[in-house]
Short mmCIF file of C-alpha atoms in Angstrom, two decimals:
data_model
loop_
_atom_site.label_atom_id
_atom_site.label_comp_id
_atom_site.label_asym_id
_atom_site.label_seq_id
_atom_site.Cartn_x
_atom_site.Cartn_y
_atom_site.Cartn_z
CA MET A 1 157.97 115.79 37.45
CA THR A 2 157.62 112.65 39.36
CA THR A 3 160.48 112.18 41.83
CA VAL A 4 161.81 108.69 42.38
CA SER A 5 162.56 107.71 45.88
CA PRO A 6 166.09 107.18 47.01
CA ARG A 7 164.45 103.51 48.47
CA ALA A 8 163.13 102.65 44.91
CA GLY A 9 164.07 99.36 44.46
CA LYS A 10 165.55 98.49 47.78
CA THR A 11 164.68 96.64 50.33
CA LEU A 12 163.30 98.52 53.54
CA ASP A 13 164.88 99.15 57.34
CA PRO A 14 162.22 96.90 59.69
CA ALA A 15 161.55 100.21 61.16
CA HIS A 16 159.86 101.68 57.82
CA LEU A 17 157.68 98.93 57.75
CA ALA A 18 154.04 98.68 58.33
CA ASP A 19 153.22 98.28 62.25
CA ILE A 20 150.69 94.93 61.99
CA PRO A 21 149.61 95.00 65.30
CA ALA A 22 148.95 98.33 65.28
CA LEU A 23 147.17 97.78 62.17
CA ILE A 24 144.83 94.80 63.02
CA ALA A 25 144.39 96.79 66.85
CA ALA A 26 142.83 99.97 64.53
CA TYR A 27 140.68 97.80 62.62
CA TYR A 28 138.56 96.99 65.83
CA ASP A 29 139.22 99.87 67.89
CA ARG A 30 138.59 102.95 65.38
CA LYS A 31 134.87 103.15 64.82
CA PRO A 32 134.28 105.91 61.54
CA ASP A 33 132.36 108.64 61.54
CA PRO A 34 129.80 109.13 58.33
CA ALA A 35 129.53 112.70 59.05
CA ILE A 36 133.23 112.41 57.45
CA ALA A 37 133.68 111.87 53.58
CA THR A 38 136.63 109.71 54.21
CA GLN A 39 135.47 107.51 56.42
CA ARG A 40 132.21 106.26 54.49
CA VAL A 41 131.79 103.30 52.42
CA SER A 42 133.02 104.27 49.08
CA PHE A 43 132.95 102.04 45.64
CA GLY A 44 135.40 102.78 43.36
CA THR A 45 136.55 100.80 40.21
CA SER A 46 137.36 98.11 42.66
CA GLY A 47 135.10 97.96 45.26
CA HIS A 48 135.74 99.39 49.12
CA ARG A 49 139.32 100.56 50.16
CA GLY A 50 141.36 102.07 52.47
CA SER A 51 143.56 101.34 55.81
CA SER A 52 142.24 100.68 59.32
CA LEU A 53 145.02 103.57 60.79
CA HIS A 54 142.84 106.15 58.67
CA THR A 55 139.68 105.12 59.63
CA SER A 56 138.88 104.27 56.08
CA PHE A 57 138.71 100.27 56.25
CA ASN A 58 137.42 98.99 59.85
CA GLU A 59 135.33 96.33 61.52
CA ASN A 60 132.26 98.99 61.37
CA HIS A 61 132.72 99.26 57.29
CA ILE A 62 132.88 95.60 56.38
CA LEU A 63 130.00 94.69 58.78
CA ALA A 64 127.59 97.45 57.09
CA ILE A 65 128.86 96.07 53.46
CA SER A 66 128.45 92.70 54.51
CA GLU A 67 124.73 93.42 55.60
CA ALA A 68 123.97 95.25 52.59
CA ILE A 69 125.21 92.60 50.48
CA CYS A 70 123.21 90.19 52.21
CA ARG A 71 119.80 92.06 51.39
CA TYR A 72 121.34 92.83 47.78
CA ARG A 73 121.12 89.02 47.57
CA LYS A 74 118.04 88.56 49.26
CA ASP A 75 116.18 91.41 46.94
CA LYS A 76 117.83 89.89 43.81
CA GLY A 77 116.94 86.12 44.58
CA ILE A 78 120.35 85.07 44.99
CA THR A 79 120.43 81.78 47.22
CA GLY A 80 123.39 80.24 46.10
CA PRO A 81 126.67 79.56 48.19
CA LEU A 82 129.00 82.86 48.26
CA PHE A 83 132.25 82.01 47.59
CA ILE A 84 134.77 84.68 49.49
CA GLY A 85 138.67 84.86 48.75
CA ILE A 86 141.19 86.44 50.76
CA ASP A 87 144.52 87.61 49.93
CA SER A 88 147.82 87.94 52.44
CA HIS A 89 146.90 91.77 53.45
CA ALA A 90 147.07 91.83 57.09
CA LEU A 91 143.39 93.33 57.22
CA SER A 92 141.97 90.78 54.93
CA ALA A 93 141.72 87.94 57.63
CA PRO A 94 140.13 90.26 60.03
CA ALA A 95 137.68 91.64 57.62
CA GLN A 96 136.89 88.10 56.47
CA ARG A 97 135.86 87.03 60.18
CA SER A 98 133.67 90.28 60.22
CA ALA A 99 132.03 89.44 57.08
CA ILE A 100 131.56 85.77 58.04
CA GLU A 101 129.36 86.80 61.05
CA VAL A 102 126.96 88.82 59.23
CA PHE A 103 126.64 85.99 56.42
CA ALA A 104 126.33 83.41 58.82
CA ALA A 105 123.33 85.50 60.63
CA HIS A 106 121.68 85.62 57.99
CA GLY A 107 121.63 82.11 56.86
CA VAL A 108 123.95 82.61 53.81
CA GLU A 109 125.81 79.68 52.17
CA VAL A 110 129.27 80.46 52.73
CA ARG A 111 132.41 78.87 51.44
CA ILE A 112 136.08 79.58 52.42
CA ASP A 113 139.31 77.81 51.99
CA ALA A 114 139.79 74.50 53.25
CA ASN A 115 143.07 75.69 54.65
CA ASP A 116 142.24 78.74 56.11
CA ARG A 117 144.72 80.10 53.35
CA PHE A 118 144.10 82.49 50.40
CA THR A 119 142.34 82.44 47.60
CA PRO A 120 142.87 84.77 44.44
CA THR A 121 140.48 86.90 42.34
CA PRO A 122 140.17 84.96 39.43
CA VAL A 123 140.12 81.68 41.12
CA ILE A 124 136.58 83.14 43.05
CA SER A 125 135.20 84.24 39.34
CA HIS A 126 136.21 80.73 37.92
CA ALA A 127 134.55 79.14 41.27
CA ILE A 128 131.22 81.22 40.48
CA LEU A 129 131.11 80.61 36.77
CA THR A 130 131.80 77.09 37.48
CA TYR A 131 129.11 76.48 39.79
CA ASN A 132 126.56 78.76 37.90
CA LYS A 133 127.34 76.94 34.71
CA GLY A 134 123.78 75.24 33.26
CA ARG A 135 121.89 77.02 36.46
CA GLN A 136 119.22 78.97 36.21
CA GLU A 137 118.20 79.20 39.87
CA ASP A 138 120.25 79.25 43.15
CA LEU A 139 123.09 81.10 41.69
CA ALA A 140 126.65 81.70 43.16
CA ASP A 141 127.94 84.63 43.85
CA GLY A 142 131.15 85.95 45.44
CA VAL A 143 133.27 88.23 47.87
CA VAL A 144 137.03 89.39 47.59
CA ILE A 145 138.87 90.51 50.41
CA THR A 146 142.01 92.45 48.66
CA PRO A 147 143.63 95.84 47.98
CA SER A 148 145.09 94.40 45.24
CA HIS A 149 148.62 95.54 45.14
CA ASN A 150 148.09 98.60 47.40
CA PRO A 151 150.83 99.06 50.48
CA PRO A 152 150.46 96.53 53.15
CA ILE A 153 148.67 99.19 55.58
CA ASP A 154 145.53 99.16 52.73
CA GLY A 155 142.31 96.52 52.98
CA GLY A 156 139.77 96.08 50.23
CA PHE A 157 136.57 94.65 49.94
CA LYS A 158 134.35 93.90 46.33
CA TYR A 159 131.61 91.99 45.23
CA ASN A 160 131.40 89.81 42.26
CA PRO A 161 127.60 88.91 41.45
CA PRO A 162 126.50 85.68 39.58
CA HIS A 163 128.33 86.54 36.56
CA GLY A 164 131.57 86.17 38.21
CA GLY A 165 132.93 89.61 37.33
CA PRO A 166 133.43 92.76 39.16
CA ALA A 167 129.59 94.35 40.57
CA ASP A 168 128.67 97.42 38.24
CA THR A 169 127.64 101.18 39.34
CA ASP A 170 124.51 100.31 39.57
CA ILE A 171 124.94 97.24 42.51
CA THR A 172 127.66 99.11 43.70
CA LYS A 173 125.96 102.25 44.59
CA VAL A 174 123.06 100.37 46.42
CA ILE A 175 125.05 98.82 48.53
CA GLN A 176 127.26 101.57 49.06
CA ASP A 177 124.31 103.94 49.99
CA GLN A 178 122.97 101.02 52.29
CA ALA A 179 126.21 100.61 53.61
CA ASN A 180 126.41 103.90 54.40
CA ALA A 181 123.17 104.07 56.21
CA PHE A 182 123.90 101.28 58.72
CA LEU A 183 126.87 103.43 59.70
CA SER A 184 124.82 106.36 60.11
CA GLY A 185 122.39 104.34 62.35
CA GLY A 186 125.03 103.15 64.64
CA LEU A 187 124.81 99.23 63.10
CA SER A 188 121.38 98.73 64.58
CA GLU A 189 120.24 97.08 61.63
CA VAL A 190 123.08 94.57 61.25
CA HIS A 191 122.15 90.95 62.26
CA ARG A 192 125.75 89.35 63.66
CA LEU A 193 126.71 86.39 65.08
CA PRO A 194 129.59 85.39 67.50
CA TYR A 195 132.37 84.48 65.25
CA ASP A 196 132.84 81.06 66.66
CA GLU A 197 129.28 80.33 66.64
CA ALA A 198 129.13 81.36 63.15
CA ARG A 199 132.34 79.44 61.79
CA GLN A 200 130.83 76.38 63.51
CA SER A 201 127.25 76.62 61.72
CA GLU A 202 125.80 74.87 58.75
CA HIS A 203 126.08 77.62 56.77
CA VAL A 204 130.16 78.23 56.97
CA ARG A 205 132.14 75.11 55.02
CA GLY A 206 135.54 75.11 53.70
CA HIS A 207 135.79 74.82 50.05
CA ASP A 208 138.74 73.43 47.82
CA PHE A 209 139.48 76.51 45.68
CA ILE A 210 142.61 75.12 44.14
CA THR A 211 141.89 71.67 42.55
CA PRO A 212 139.25 72.51 40.33
CA TYR A 213 140.99 75.72 39.39
CA VAL A 214 144.52 74.29 38.20
CA ASP A 215 142.80 70.90 37.08
CA ASP A 216 140.54 73.30 34.30
CA LEU A 217 143.73 75.34 33.31
CA GLY A 218 144.41 73.18 30.11
CA SER A 219 141.30 74.51 28.78
CA VAL A 220 142.49 77.81 28.76
CA ILE A 221 146.20 77.58 28.29
CA ASP A 222 148.43 74.96 26.07
CA MET A 223 150.14 73.73 29.25
CA GLU A 224 151.43 70.34 27.24
CA ALA A 225 153.57 73.06 25.14
CA ILE A 226 154.53 74.36 27.93
CA ARG A 227 155.45 71.22 29.52
CA ASP A 228 157.53 69.77 26.72
CA ALA A 229 159.27 72.69 25.24
CA PRO A 230 162.95 72.88 26.77
CA ILE A 231 162.55 76.51 28.51
CA ARG A 232 163.28 77.99 32.02
CA ILE A 233 160.10 80.00 33.80
CA GLY A 234 160.29 81.84 37.05
CA MET A 235 157.50 82.56 39.29
CA ASP A 236 156.82 84.73 41.78
CA PRO A 237 153.91 85.15 44.07
CA LEU A 238 155.23 88.48 45.80
CA GLY A 239 153.81 86.80 49.02
CA GLY A 240 150.43 86.81 47.53
CA ALA A 241 147.23 84.53 47.18
CA ALA A 242 148.62 82.92 44.07
CA LEU A 243 151.72 81.44 47.20
CA ASP A 244 149.85 77.59 47.10
CA TYR A 245 149.03 77.91 43.43
CA TRP A 246 151.93 78.13 41.69
CA PRO A 247 153.18 74.83 43.33
CA ALA A 248 150.40 72.63 42.45
CA ILE A 249 150.41 74.18 38.72
CA ILE A 250 153.88 73.36 38.62
CA LYS A 251 153.29 69.66 40.16
CA LYS A 252 150.19 69.22 38.38
CA TYR A 253 151.91 69.72 34.78
CA ASN A 254 155.09 68.77 35.74
CA LEU A 255 156.59 72.02 34.44
CA LYS A 256 160.56 73.06 34.63
CA ALA A 257 159.49 76.07 36.56
CA GLN A 258 160.98 77.33 39.74
CA ILE A 259 159.24 79.92 42.08
CA VAL A 260 161.68 82.33 43.15
CA SER A 261 160.07 82.92 46.47
CA ASP A 262 157.46 81.63 48.77
CA GLU A 263 157.94 84.69 51.69
CA LEU A 264 154.96 85.36 53.58
CA ASP A 265 155.39 88.80 55.78
CA PRO A 266 152.28 91.01 56.49
CA ALA A 267 154.17 93.77 56.26
CA PHE A 268 155.81 92.29 53.03
CA GLY A 269 159.57 93.03 54.16
CA PHE A 270 161.14 91.11 51.49
CA MET A 271 159.63 93.30 48.83
CA THR A 272 161.76 96.35 47.41
CA ALA A 273 159.89 99.96 47.73
CA ASP A 274 157.88 101.02 44.73
CA TRP A 275 159.23 104.52 42.73
CA ASP A 276 157.79 106.33 46.03
CA GLY A 277 159.69 104.66 48.62
CA GLN A 278 156.70 102.61 49.98
CA ILE A 279 156.04 99.00 49.90
CA ARG A 280 153.52 98.07 46.80
CA MET A 281 152.92 94.71 45.51
CA ASP A 282 152.76 96.18 41.69
CA CYS A 283 154.17 93.81 39.41
CA SER A 284 154.33 96.35 36.70
CA SER A 285 156.58 98.37 38.59
CA PRO A 286 160.31 98.03 37.73
CA TYR A 287 161.14 99.07 41.46
CA ALA A 288 158.74 96.70 43.16
CA MET A 289 159.95 93.90 40.57
CA ALA A 290 163.56 94.56 40.87
CA ARG A 291 164.14 90.95 42.99
CA LEU A 292 162.62 88.67 39.85
CA ILE A 293 164.34 91.28 37.08
CA GLY A 294 167.83 90.46 38.50
CA MET A 295 167.29 87.02 38.04
CA GLY A 296 165.84 87.66 34.85
CA ALA A 297 169.03 86.02 33.06
CA GLN A 298 168.20 82.35 35.00
CA PHE A 299 165.35 82.31 33.06
CA ASP A 300 164.09 82.24 29.26
CA VAL A 301 160.80 83.76 30.26
CA ALA A 302 159.35 84.80 33.99
CA PHE A 303 156.34 86.53 35.61
CA ALA A 304 154.73 87.32 38.90
CA THR A 305 151.21 87.94 40.13
CA ASP A 306 149.89 90.90 42.35
CA THR A 307 148.51 90.04 46.16
CA ASP A 308 145.76 88.87 44.97
CA ALA A 309 146.82 87.64 41.18
CA ASP A 310 144.57 89.27 39.07
CA ARG A 311 147.47 91.24 37.56
CA HIS A 312 150.64 89.97 35.99
CA GLY A 313 154.30 91.33 35.49
CA ILE A 314 156.53 89.18 32.80
CA VAL A 315 159.93 89.33 32.68
CA SER A 316 161.37 88.45 29.21
CA ARG A 317 164.64 88.33 27.57
CA PRO A 318 166.20 90.58 26.14
CA ASP A 319 163.97 93.09 27.69
CA GLY A 320 163.59 92.35 31.53
CA LEU A 321 160.40 93.62 32.74
CA MET A 322 157.78 94.28 29.58
CA ASN A 323 155.55 97.61 29.68
CA PRO A 324 151.96 96.08 30.44
CA ASN A 325 150.77 97.87 27.01
CA HIS A 326 154.15 95.70 24.98
CA TYR A 327 152.96 92.66 26.03
CA LEU A 328 149.45 92.84 26.01
CA ALA A 329 149.42 93.82 22.06
CA VAL A 330 151.68 90.45 21.91
CA ALA A 331 149.05 88.51 24.03
CA ILE A 332 146.16 89.91 21.46
CA TRP A 333 148.76 89.13 18.59
CA TYR A 334 149.22 85.58 19.51
CA LEU A 335 145.89 84.45 20.98
CA PHE A 336 143.46 85.67 17.92
CA THR A 337 146.01 84.24 15.37
CA GLN A 338 146.85 80.81 17.45
CA ARG A 339 143.27 80.15 18.98
CA LYS A 340 141.28 78.13 16.30
CA GLY A 341 138.32 77.10 18.06
CA TRP A 342 137.19 81.00 18.76
CA ASP A 343 134.63 82.43 17.18
CA GLN A 344 135.97 84.64 14.14
CA THR A 345 134.07 87.70 15.31
CA ALA A 346 135.14 88.15 18.59
CA LYS A 347 136.53 91.38 19.45
CA ILE A 348 139.29 93.02 21.24
CA GLY A 349 138.61 94.96 24.33
CA LYS A 350 141.05 97.58 25.51
CA THR A 351 140.53 100.67 27.78
CA LEU A 352 140.45 103.88 26.11
CA VAL A 353 144.20 104.47 28.26
CA SER A 354 145.75 101.47 26.94
CA SER A 355 148.24 101.67 23.86
CA ALA A 356 146.80 102.28 20.45
CA LEU A 357 149.54 99.75 19.26
CA ILE A 358 146.81 97.32 20.27
CA ASP A 359 144.40 99.11 17.50
CA ARG A 360 147.54 98.60 15.09
CA VAL A 361 147.75 95.25 16.06
CA ALA A 362 143.85 94.48 15.64
CA LYS A 363 143.76 96.17 12.33
CA LYS A 364 146.95 93.97 11.01
CA ILE A 365 145.23 90.94 12.01
CA GLY A 366 141.72 92.35 11.31
CA LYS A 367 139.97 92.12 14.20
CA GLU A 368 137.41 95.06 15.93
CA VAL A 369 138.30 96.59 18.72
CA VAL A 370 135.98 97.67 21.79
CA GLU A 371 137.28 100.61 23.54
CA VAL A 372 135.86 101.32 27.01
CA PRO A 373 136.02 103.39 29.86
CA VAL A 374 138.72 102.34 32.91
CA GLY A 375 137.29 99.46 34.73
CA PHE A 376 137.55 95.96 34.00
CA LYS A 377 133.97 95.60 34.65
CA TRP A 378 133.23 96.93 31.15
CA PHE A 379 134.59 93.43 29.91
CA VAL A 380 132.01 91.58 32.03
CA ASP A 381 129.40 90.98 29.49
CA GLY A 382 131.36 90.35 26.46
CA LEU A 383 134.04 88.23 28.02
CA PHE A 384 130.35 86.18 29.22
CA GLU A 385 128.79 85.90 26.66
CA GLY A 386 131.73 84.91 24.20
CA ASN A 387 131.71 88.32 22.17
CA LEU A 388 135.04 89.39 23.47
CA GLY A 389 138.14 86.75 23.02
CA PHE A 390 140.11 89.19 25.27
CA GLY A 391 139.64 92.11 27.45
CA GLY A 392 142.84 93.83 28.60
CA GLU A 393 143.69 97.07 30.87
CA GLU A 394 147.05 99.32 30.59
CA SER A 395 147.79 98.78 34.25
CA ALA A 396 148.56 94.54 33.89
CA GLY A 397 145.18 93.62 34.03
CA ALA A 398 143.69 91.14 31.42
CA SER A 399 141.61 88.22 30.96
CA PHE A 400 140.70 85.94 27.62
CA LEU A 401 137.99 83.11 26.53
CA ARG A 402 139.23 79.45 27.20
CA ARG A 403 140.61 77.61 23.96
CA ASP A 404 136.86 76.70 22.42
CA GLY A 405 136.07 79.97 22.34
CA THR A 406 133.80 79.78 26.10
CA VAL A 407 134.18 82.04 29.03
CA TRP A 408 136.98 81.59 31.36
CA SER A 409 136.75 84.37 34.07
CA THR A 410 135.19 87.42 34.25
CA ASP A 411 137.75 89.08 36.26
CA LYS A 412 141.30 90.03 35.70
CA ASP A 413 143.49 86.53 35.83
CA GLY A 414 147.18 87.12 36.43
CA LEU A 415 147.73 83.70 36.68
CA ILE A 416 146.89 82.84 32.90
CA LEU A 417 148.16 85.74 31.76
CA GLY A 418 151.65 84.85 33.09
CA LEU A 419 151.41 80.92 31.72
CA LEU A 420 150.39 82.33 28.48
CA ALA A 421 153.88 84.33 28.56
CA ALA A 422 155.20 81.02 28.99
CA GLU A 423 152.74 79.23 25.91
CA ILE A 424 153.86 82.29 23.61
CA THR A 425 157.42 81.13 24.17
CA ALA A 426 157.01 77.37 24.01
CA VAL A 427 154.97 77.35 20.88
CA THR A 428 156.77 79.79 18.97
CA GLY A 429 160.52 79.71 19.84
CA LYS A 430 160.33 83.30 21.04
CA THR A 431 159.84 85.40 23.87
CA PRO A 432 157.20 87.86 24.17
CA ALA A 433 159.84 90.55 24.01
CA GLU A 434 161.15 89.44 20.74
CA HIS A 435 158.05 89.16 19.47
CA TYR A 436 156.92 93.02 20.46
CA HIS A 437 160.17 94.26 18.41
CA ALA A 438 159.06 92.09 15.41
CA LEU A 439 155.51 93.54 15.80
CA THR A 440 156.78 97.25 16.37
CA ALA A 441 159.37 97.36 13.38
CA GLU A 442 156.09 96.57 11.63
CA LEU A 443 153.65 98.71 13.61
CA GLY A 444 155.70 101.45 14.67
CA ALA A 445 157.19 101.73 18.73
CA PRO A 446 154.69 103.74 21.16
CA PHE A 447 155.83 106.07 23.80
CA TYR A 448 153.79 105.96 26.70
CA GLN A 449 153.83 107.33 29.93
CA ARG A 450 151.25 108.62 32.59
CA ILE A 451 152.10 111.77 34.49
CA ASP A 452 149.93 113.64 37.28
CA ALA A 453 149.16 117.39 37.52
CA ALA A 454 147.64 119.52 40.09
CA ALA A 455 143.60 119.81 40.60
CA ASN A 456 141.58 121.07 43.10
CA PRO A 457 137.92 119.52 43.34
CA GLU A 458 136.11 122.46 41.53
CA GLN A 459 138.51 121.37 38.65
CA LYS A 460 138.48 118.13 38.63
CA ALA A 461 134.63 118.15 38.88
CA ILE A 462 135.14 120.33 35.86
CA LEU A 463 137.23 117.78 33.88
CA SER A 464 134.43 115.32 34.73
CA LYS A 465 131.77 116.75 33.16
CA LEU A 466 133.08 117.88 29.95
CA THR A 467 132.09 117.79 26.50
CA PRO A 468 133.83 117.55 23.52
CA GLU A 469 132.99 121.27 21.99
CA LYS A 470 134.51 122.31 25.75
CA LEU A 471 137.60 122.17 24.49
CA SER A 472 138.76 123.79 21.37
CA LEU A 473 142.13 122.13 20.73
CA THR A 474 142.77 121.48 17.01
CA HIS A 475 146.51 120.60 16.95
CA LEU A 476 148.39 118.38 19.56
CA ALA A 477 151.97 118.47 19.21
CA GLY A 478 151.87 119.75 15.27
CA ASP A 479 149.41 117.30 14.54
CA ALA A 480 145.65 117.61 13.42
CA VAL A 481 143.05 116.37 16.21
CA THR A 482 141.22 113.59 14.88
CA ALA A 483 139.03 113.21 17.96
CA THR A 484 138.08 114.97 21.02
CA LEU A 485 135.84 112.32 23.13
CA THR A 486 133.75 112.35 26.42
CA ARG A 487 132.11 109.27 25.88
CA ALA A 488 133.95 106.00 24.98
CA PRO A 489 133.80 104.62 21.52
CA GLY A 490 133.05 101.08 22.13
CA ASN A 491 130.16 101.25 24.51
CA ASP A 492 129.19 105.47 24.64
CA ALA A 493 130.02 105.10 28.20
CA PRO A 494 131.17 108.52 29.85
CA ILE A 495 134.94 108.43 30.34
CA GLY A 496 134.79 110.70 33.50
CA GLY A 497 137.33 113.28 31.56
CA LEU A 498 138.61 113.39 27.83
CA LYS A 499 140.54 111.69 25.11
CA VAL A 500 142.39 113.39 22.47
CA THR A 501 143.60 111.85 19.41
CA THR A 502 145.58 112.26 16.48
CA GLU A 503 147.26 110.18 13.47
CA ASN A 504 150.90 110.13 15.61
CA GLY A 505 149.71 109.87 19.42
CA TRP A 506 146.78 110.91 21.90
CA PHE A 507 146.63 111.81 25.47
CA ALA A 508 143.52 111.42 28.02
CA ALA A 509 142.77 113.30 31.16
CA ARG A 510 140.84 112.02 33.98
CA PRO A 511 140.47 113.46 37.88
CA SER A 512 141.46 111.14 40.68
CA GLY A 513 139.25 109.64 42.99
CA THR A 514 141.44 110.24 46.00
CA GLU A 515 143.86 112.96 45.67
CA ASP A 516 143.85 116.19 44.31
CA VAL A 517 145.47 115.91 40.78
CA TYR A 518 144.54 114.87 37.44
CA LYS A 519 145.90 112.04 35.61
CA ILE A 520 147.37 112.17 31.96
CA TYR A 521 148.03 109.33 29.95
CA ALA A 522 149.63 110.33 26.83
CA GLU A 523 151.46 108.06 23.95
CA SER A 524 153.52 109.02 21.05
CA PHE A 525 154.34 107.20 17.87
CA VAL A 526 157.27 109.84 16.80
CA SER A 527 159.42 109.93 19.64
CA GLU A 528 160.09 110.40 23.26
CA ALA A 529 160.36 114.21 22.42
CA HIS A 530 156.75 114.11 20.90
CA LEU A 531 155.51 112.42 23.50
CA LYS A 532 156.71 115.57 26.23
CA GLN A 533 154.94 118.00 23.50
CA ILE A 534 151.79 116.29 23.90
CA GLN A 535 151.72 116.08 27.68
CA GLN A 536 152.80 119.74 27.76
CA ASP A 537 149.92 120.35 25.02
CA ALA A 538 147.54 118.70 27.04
CA GLN A 539 148.49 120.55 30.27
CA THR A 540 147.81 123.83 28.91
CA ALA A 541 144.18 123.22 27.14
CA ILE A 542 143.31 121.38 30.71
CA SER A 543 144.67 124.86 32.14
CA ALA A 544 142.80 127.06 29.83
CA LEU A 545 139.46 125.31 30.22
CA PHE A 546 140.34 125.61 34.28
CA ASN A 547 140.76 129.41 33.80
CA SER A 548 137.91 129.79 31.51
#
């Protein structure tokens, strides 16, 4: 059972906030030892992440990764501009400095925000795709420096190739392995310039990211409908990369909207703590979103974006903060019934741990679901080619096509998911929460939860390499098992765990990449008690597997 901290949902005493000067000093002073696994470069589903205080995100890491990216670009003939975006985490600006030193030394055409401010993840994807449209050579790519909604002491660094979305494992493995080789060699093969020289070089230029993105929003969202509707809208950037974007959107489209906070603080002292008492800019958490939830009565619909604005949190009457799965189901229903310019064969992309309510909505509207492993990278090709109208994750990340059925972004876009909530309210006269209740009255209401269970490294290895026949489970919470999966049905890619389904529920289990636990995602369409039984049966079956 997860224990909720007494600090959850409250602002913290300054004594409990991150020491930003110490964090920055550690970025430069601490040198990672590549012989220690936790201090090596490691690309997960969202790039390399860590903290300078743990010697897992430091100057040497970024120099090595940037050198590896330069060599990857040269090997693949990528010669267009490299767009760099950073968020407001304290380690993001130092990491950008380090990256620029290397990129400029290699003559890479670097484009950074013209005002040395922040650039959301989806804006980098949009910039790459916009630049590359119609081009066959001199293609652009990008880097986003962000640990997403992670705590203030964390940093993150991810690479987006010319398709605009997250790099797949084939690319990240090349970059990761080469970067670690550079670390092991003491960075002797890394080329860099002094920062001031790099910034003054012809290769590093400021770029207006805001105007092209904001001006283009009407191609993906019905901004006129939002402008003309008598609805009250709240927006909260949570002190992140959308800080300069929401005001520009309001001004451009003359929206009746209020930005509830424009605070900027690398310690994020204005945030309310998450469930564990840590500061985390998670716009899907009711604890981190306590401020906006408390203001909910002032707005018909309100939304927040996390620190790099790739995730969304929707506050909608009468429910308050919507569960991400609930909003995804409503968004899918609305888009696939309203977007007449989309190809009628366009499919719905979902991760295998997202709600089965999506499958029920898809059946209702006659659309096919493509179910893939965890990670937005699995949606990139489908969105790029227009085969997927929508791709979404249970963790509040999604994107969808332009109104004419062409690609908008191939990375998660919290900005358009928030604006879509306003469009739904404006066009239908009902909030997303009201639509959710209408859908579940017809299709059944899901009970969904993710929990963690202890597992040592050997047990996690067993779970990650399962085949269906190794789990002899015929019934789950009293229902006959209809499928046991270790590969995703949408693309036959390995799950890295397993998923078991019945007519009334399912569970999926995956080992954590960073902790000695495995994650159990479970859902029931019967009751909370039935959900608990699914979770109990899942843990019993997996424990038996470990013991055997």
